[in-house]
Amino acid sequence: IFMDQQITAVIINRKEHKLKKGCGYHLDLLVVSVMLGICSIMGLPWFVAATVLSISHVNSLKVESECSAPGEQPKFLGIREQRVTGLMIFLLMGMSVFMTSVLKFIPMPVLYGVFLYMGVSSLKGIQFFDRIKLFGMPAKHQPDLIYLRYVPLWKVHVFTIVQLTCLVLLWVIKASSAAVVFPMMVLALVFIRKLLDFGFTKRELSYLDDLMPESKKKNEDDKKKKEKEEAERMLDVDEGELMPLPIEAGNLLKIPVKACKLSSDPSVVNISDEMDKTAMWKSVAMSADNAKVLKPSASTEKMACIKINIEDDQEGKYLDAETSL
């Protein structure tokens, strides 16, 4: 009862469910304990949190965004937290005592089919089940999962086999006459998890066995990658590029220029390309005979500008160019 109650509570209160109200593990366990005593005295069946039913209940209360664009996937917004559905469920369970004459006509295969559907539908989004499906899935059809980015596929399979083996052993022990030692076997899983530190690195275990939801870790990783690529694109410069500047006697003065790569962001300006387009650089590149003299700005407003004066050996000025930045 303790394991069923606490495991179910942990699954329901996962961070990816985005619950606003806090959880009360000790309070829930206290209420369950008190009700067990009352039900035992009155000869009523014991009530404890059912994992499959609880997960199905939470899934039915999910709130998603309304899709407007064709092909747009709805976004999960949270859980509609209220007490009405829980109250109605237990009222119907109590009223079922007076409906036995009608409920006996429901075939048992139908009930088993409903429970089977609820169990299979609750497997969606569980990492353990997703890793089991990877055994029969080709590499090109594998989804973009966060642990597949940083953990080799064979290590993912080894981790899954260890988990699957432990699950089968627990199932066999619980179904056999040795079910009394079941809590001790659950405690033994702690030591098995500790032994995995010798076969996996801490980084790999952080992706394979972490409390943080898969979707949240994936979003954070995509954000970090995007920021890293943006920083590399902004800082990626070519140190070896030289800009030739013609001077007298046909000589060329080569000036090193850090040329930024082309960016799709309109706010990023390539200074080298923009300077090549200005009249100042065009006039400098021309010979002294046909160079066009640019008039200085007539504006009285002080502004940032570049002024170039070129003189020959006899101190004769033959080019005076000025342009505003």
Short mmCIF file of N, CA, C and O in Angstrom, two decimals, residues 5-74:
data_model
loop_
_atom_site.label_atom_id
_atom_site.label_comp_id
_atom_site.label_asym_id
_atom_site.label_seq_id
_atom_site.Cartn_x
_atom_site.Cartn_y
_atom_site.Cartn_z
N GLN A 5 0.91 3.91 -3.11
CA GLN A 5 0.50 5.29 -2.83
C GLN A 5 1.61 6.27 -3.20
O GLN A 5 1.38 7.26 -3.90
N GLN A 6 2.84 6.01 -2.75
CA GLN A 6 3.92 6.96 -2.95
C GLN A 6 4.40 7.01 -4.39
O GLN A 6 4.69 8.08 -4.93
N ILE A 7 4.50 5.86 -5.04
CA ILE A 7 4.92 5.84 -6.45
C ILE A 7 3.91 6.58 -7.33
O ILE A 7 4.26 7.36 -8.20
N THR A 8 2.63 6.34 -7.07
CA THR A 8 1.59 7.04 -7.84
C THR A 8 1.65 8.54 -7.60
O THR A 8 1.53 9.33 -8.54
N ALA A 9 1.87 8.94 -6.36
CA ALA A 9 1.95 10.37 -6.04
C ALA A 9 3.14 11.02 -6.73
O ALA A 9 3.05 12.16 -7.22
N VAL A 10 4.27 10.32 -6.79
CA VAL A 10 5.46 10.87 -7.46
C VAL A 10 5.21 11.05 -8.95
O VAL A 10 5.58 12.05 -9.56
N ILE A 11 4.56 10.06 -9.57
CA ILE A 11 4.29 10.15 -11.01
C ILE A 11 3.33 11.29 -11.31
O ILE A 11 3.50 12.04 -12.28
N ILE A 12 2.31 11.45 -10.49
CA ILE A 12 1.30 12.48 -10.74
C ILE A 12 1.90 13.88 -10.55
O ILE A 12 1.57 14.82 -11.28
N ASN A 13 2.80 14.04 -9.61
CA ASN A 13 3.36 15.36 -9.29
C ASN A 13 4.65 15.65 -10.07
O ASN A 13 5.47 16.45 -9.60
N ARG A 14 4.82 15.04 -11.21
CA ARG A 14 6.00 15.32 -12.04
C ARG A 14 5.97 16.77 -12.52
O ARG A 14 4.89 17.36 -12.73
N LYS A 15 7.16 17.32 -12.72
CA LYS A 15 7.26 18.72 -13.12
C LYS A 15 6.64 18.98 -14.49
O LYS A 15 6.15 20.08 -14.75
N GLU A 16 6.69 18.00 -15.35
CA GLU A 16 6.18 18.22 -16.70
C GLU A 16 4.66 18.37 -16.73
O GLU A 16 4.11 18.84 -17.74
N HIS A 17 3.98 18.03 -15.65
CA HIS A 17 2.53 18.24 -15.58
C HIS A 17 2.17 19.70 -15.26
O HIS A 17 1.00 20.07 -15.38
N LYS A 18 3.16 20.48 -14.84
CA LYS A 18 2.97 21.92 -14.59
C LYS A 18 1.84 22.19 -13.59
O LYS A 18 0.98 23.05 -13.80
N LEU A 19 1.83 21.43 -12.52
CA LEU A 19 0.82 21.62 -11.48
C LEU A 19 1.13 22.89 -10.67
O LEU A 19 2.27 23.14 -10.31
N LYS A 20 0.11 23.68 -10.40
CA LYS A 20 0.28 24.91 -9.65
C LYS A 20 0.18 24.68 -8.15
O LYS A 20 0.85 25.34 -7.37
N LYS A 21 -0.67 23.75 -7.74
CA LYS A 21 -0.84 23.47 -6.32
C LYS A 21 0.23 22.48 -5.87
O LYS A 21 0.60 21.56 -6.59
N GLY A 22 0.71 22.69 -4.65
CA GLY A 22 1.77 21.85 -4.12
C GLY A 22 1.28 20.45 -3.77
O GLY A 22 0.09 20.17 -3.69
N CYS A 23 2.24 19.55 -3.59
CA CYS A 23 1.92 18.16 -3.26
C CYS A 23 2.06 17.96 -1.75
O CYS A 23 2.78 18.70 -1.07
N GLY A 24 1.37 16.95 -1.22
CA GLY A 24 1.45 16.64 0.21
C GLY A 24 1.58 15.15 0.41
O GLY A 24 0.58 14.46 0.66
N TYR A 25 2.80 14.63 0.25
CA TYR A 25 3.01 13.19 0.34
C TYR A 25 2.68 12.66 1.74
O TYR A 25 2.01 11.63 1.88
N HIS A 26 3.13 13.35 2.76
CA HIS A 26 2.88 12.89 4.14
C HIS A 26 1.39 12.99 4.50
O HIS A 26 0.84 12.09 5.14
N LEU A 27 0.76 14.07 4.07
CA LEU A 27 -0.66 14.24 4.36
C LEU A 27 -1.49 13.17 3.66
O LEU A 27 -2.43 12.59 4.25
N ASP A 28 -1.17 12.89 2.40
CA ASP A 28 -1.90 11.85 1.66
C ASP A 28 -1.74 10.49 2.33
O ASP A 28 -2.71 9.72 2.46
N LEU A 29 -0.51 10.20 2.74
CA LEU A 29 -0.27 8.90 3.39
C LEU A 29 -1.00 8.81 4.73
O LEU A 29 -1.50 7.75 5.11
N LEU A 30 -1.09 9.91 5.45
CA LEU A 30 -1.81 9.93 6.72
C LEU A 30 -3.30 9.67 6.51
O LEU A 30 -3.93 8.88 7.24
N VAL A 31 -3.87 10.34 5.49
CA VAL A 31 -5.30 10.14 5.20
C VAL A 31 -5.57 8.69 4.80
O VAL A 31 -6.56 8.07 5.23
N VAL A 32 -4.68 8.13 3.97
CA VAL A 32 -4.84 6.73 3.54
C VAL A 32 -4.78 5.80 4.75
O VAL A 32 -5.57 4.84 4.87
N SER A 33 -3.85 6.07 5.67
CA SER A 33 -3.71 5.21 6.85
C SER A 33 -4.96 5.26 7.72
O SER A 33 -5.44 4.22 8.21
N VAL A 34 -5.50 6.45 7.94
CA VAL A 34 -6.71 6.58 8.75
C VAL A 34 -7.89 5.87 8.10
O VAL A 34 -8.67 5.16 8.75
N MET A 35 -8.01 6.02 6.77
CA MET A 35 -9.13 5.39 6.05
C MET A 35 -8.99 3.87 6.04
O MET A 35 -10.00 3.14 6.03
N LEU A 36 -7.73 3.37 6.03
CA LEU A 36 -7.54 1.92 6.09
C LEU A 36 -8.09 1.36 7.40
O LEU A 36 -8.72 0.29 7.42
N GLY A 37 -7.84 2.08 8.51
CA GLY A 37 -8.37 1.63 9.79
C GLY A 37 -9.88 1.66 9.83
O GLY A 37 -10.53 0.71 10.32
N ILE A 38 -10.47 2.72 9.29
CA ILE A 38 -11.93 2.83 9.29
C ILE A 38 -12.56 1.76 8.40
O ILE A 38 -13.56 1.11 8.77
N CYS A 39 -11.97 1.57 7.21
CA CYS A 39 -12.52 0.55 6.29
C CYS A 39 -12.37 -0.86 6.88
O CYS A 39 -13.23 -1.72 6.65
N SER A 40 -11.30 -1.10 7.63
CA SER A 40 -11.11 -2.42 8.22
C SER A 40 -12.17 -2.70 9.29
O SER A 40 -12.71 -3.82 9.39
N ILE A 41 -12.49 -1.69 10.09
CA ILE A 41 -13.50 -1.87 11.14
C ILE A 41 -14.88 -2.10 10.54
O ILE A 41 -15.67 -2.93 11.02
N MET A 42 -15.18 -1.39 9.44
CA MET A 42 -16.51 -1.48 8.83
C MET A 42 -16.60 -2.58 7.77
O MET A 42 -17.66 -2.75 7.16
N GLY A 43 -15.50 -3.30 7.55
CA GLY A 43 -15.54 -4.38 6.57
C GLY A 43 -15.60 -3.90 5.13
O GLY A 43 -16.11 -4.62 4.26
N LEU A 44 -15.10 -2.71 4.86
CA LEU A 44 -15.10 -2.15 3.50
C LEU A 44 -13.75 -2.39 2.84
O LEU A 44 -12.73 -2.59 3.51
N PRO A 45 -13.71 -2.42 1.50
CA PRO A 45 -12.42 -2.62 0.81
C PRO A 45 -11.48 -1.43 1.03
O PRO A 45 -11.93 -0.30 1.23
N TRP A 46 -10.19 -1.73 1.02
CA TRP A 46 -9.19 -0.69 1.20
C TRP A 46 -9.07 0.16 -0.05
O TRP A 46 -9.17 -0.34 -1.18
N PHE A 47 -8.84 1.45 0.16
CA PHE A 47 -8.66 2.37 -0.96
C PHE A 47 -7.22 2.90 -0.95
O PHE A 47 -6.72 3.30 0.11
N VAL A 48 -6.60 2.87 -2.08
CA VAL A 48 -5.25 3.41 -2.24
C VAL A 48 -5.16 3.97 -3.66
O VAL A 48 -5.95 3.61 -4.54
N ALA A 49 -4.22 4.88 -3.86
CA ALA A 49 -4.09 5.51 -5.18
C ALA A 49 -3.74 4.47 -6.23
O ALA A 49 -2.73 3.76 -6.12
N ALA A 50 -4.57 4.34 -7.26
CA ALA A 50 -4.32 3.41 -8.37
C ALA A 50 -3.52 4.14 -9.44
O ALA A 50 -3.94 5.20 -9.93
N THR A 51 -2.38 3.56 -9.81
CA THR A 51 -1.45 4.24 -10.73
C THR A 51 -2.08 4.50 -12.09
O THR A 51 -2.09 5.64 -12.58
N VAL A 52 -2.64 3.45 -12.69
CA VAL A 52 -3.19 3.58 -14.05
C VAL A 52 -4.38 4.53 -14.07
O VAL A 52 -4.49 5.42 -14.92
N LEU A 53 -5.27 4.38 -13.11
CA LEU A 53 -6.45 5.24 -13.07
C LEU A 53 -6.06 6.70 -12.79
O LEU A 53 -6.66 7.63 -13.36
N SER A 54 -5.09 6.90 -11.92
CA SER A 54 -4.67 8.27 -11.60
C SER A 54 -4.02 8.95 -12.79
O SER A 54 -4.29 10.13 -13.07
N ILE A 55 -3.17 8.22 -13.51
CA ILE A 55 -2.53 8.80 -14.70
C ILE A 55 -3.57 9.13 -15.77
O ILE A 55 -3.52 10.18 -16.42
N SER A 56 -4.53 8.23 -15.96
CA SER A 56 -5.59 8.49 -16.95
C SER A 56 -6.43 9.69 -16.54
O SER A 56 -6.86 10.49 -17.40
N HIS A 57 -6.66 9.84 -15.25
CA HIS A 57 -7.42 10.99 -14.77
C HIS A 57 -6.69 12.30 -15.06
O HIS A 57 -7.28 13.28 -15.52
N VAL A 58 -5.38 12.32 -14.81
CA VAL A 58 -4.59 13.52 -15.08
C VAL A 58 -4.54 13.82 -16.58
O VAL A 58 -4.67 14.98 -17.00
N ASN A 59 -4.38 12.79 -17.39
CA ASN A 59 -4.33 12.99 -18.85
C ASN A 59 -5.64 13.56 -19.38
O ASN A 59 -5.65 14.33 -20.36
N SER A 60 -6.74 13.17 -18.77
CA SER A 60 -8.03 13.67 -19.23
C SER A 60 -8.25 15.14 -18.88
O SER A 60 -9.13 15.79 -19.46
N LEU A 61 -7.45 15.67 -17.94
CA LEU A 61 -7.61 17.06 -17.52
C LEU A 61 -6.56 17.98 -18.13
O LEU A 61 -6.43 19.13 -17.70
N LYS A 62 -5.83 17.50 -19.12
CA LYS A 62 -4.80 18.33 -19.74
C LYS A 62 -5.43 19.46 -20.55
O LYS A 62 -6.46 19.28 -21.20
N VAL A 63 -4.78 20.61 -20.51
CA VAL A 63 -5.23 21.79 -21.27
C VAL A 63 -4.19 22.09 -22.34
O VAL A 63 -3.00 22.23 -22.03
N GLU A 64 -4.62 22.18 -23.59
CA GLU A 64 -3.73 22.45 -24.71
C GLU A 64 -4.19 23.69 -25.46
O GLU A 64 -5.36 24.08 -25.41
N SER A 65 -3.24 24.30 -26.15
CA SER A 65 -3.55 25.50 -26.93
C SER A 65 -4.37 25.13 -28.16
O SER A 65 -4.28 24.02 -28.69
N GLU A 66 -5.16 26.10 -28.63
CA GLU A 66 -5.96 25.89 -29.83
C GLU A 66 -5.11 26.13 -31.07
O GLU A 66 -4.43 27.14 -31.18
N CYS A 67 -5.15 25.18 -31.98
CA CYS A 67 -4.35 25.28 -33.21
C CYS A 67 -5.08 26.18 -34.21
O CYS A 67 -6.28 26.04 -34.43
N SER A 68 -4.33 27.10 -34.79
CA SER A 68 -4.91 27.98 -35.79
C SER A 68 -4.30 27.76 -37.16
O SER A 68 -5.01 27.71 -38.17
N ALA A 69 -2.98 27.62 -37.24
CA ALA A 69 -2.31 27.43 -38.53
C ALA A 69 -2.35 25.95 -38.91
O ALA A 69 -2.31 25.08 -38.04
N PRO A 70 -2.44 25.64 -40.21
CA PRO A 70 -2.46 24.23 -40.64
C PRO A 70 -1.14 23.55 -40.29
O PRO A 70 -0.06 24.09 -40.53
N GLY A 71 -1.24 22.37 -39.70
CA GLY A 71 -0.05 21.61 -39.34
C GLY A 71 0.58 22.00 -38.03
O GLY A 71 1.57 21.39 -37.60
N GLU A 72 0.06 22.99 -37.35
CA GLU A 72 0.64 23.43 -36.08
C GLU A 72 0.24 22.47 -34.96
O GLU A 72 -0.92 22.11 -34.82
N GLN A 73 1.23 22.06 -34.20
CA GLN A 73 0.98 21.14 -33.10
C GLN A 73 0.50 21.90 -31.87
O GLN A 73 1.04 22.95 -31.55
N PRO A 74 -0.52 21.38 -31.18
CA PRO A 74 -0.98 22.06 -29.95
C PRO A 74 0.07 22.00 -28.86
O PRO A 74 0.81 21.01 -28.74
#
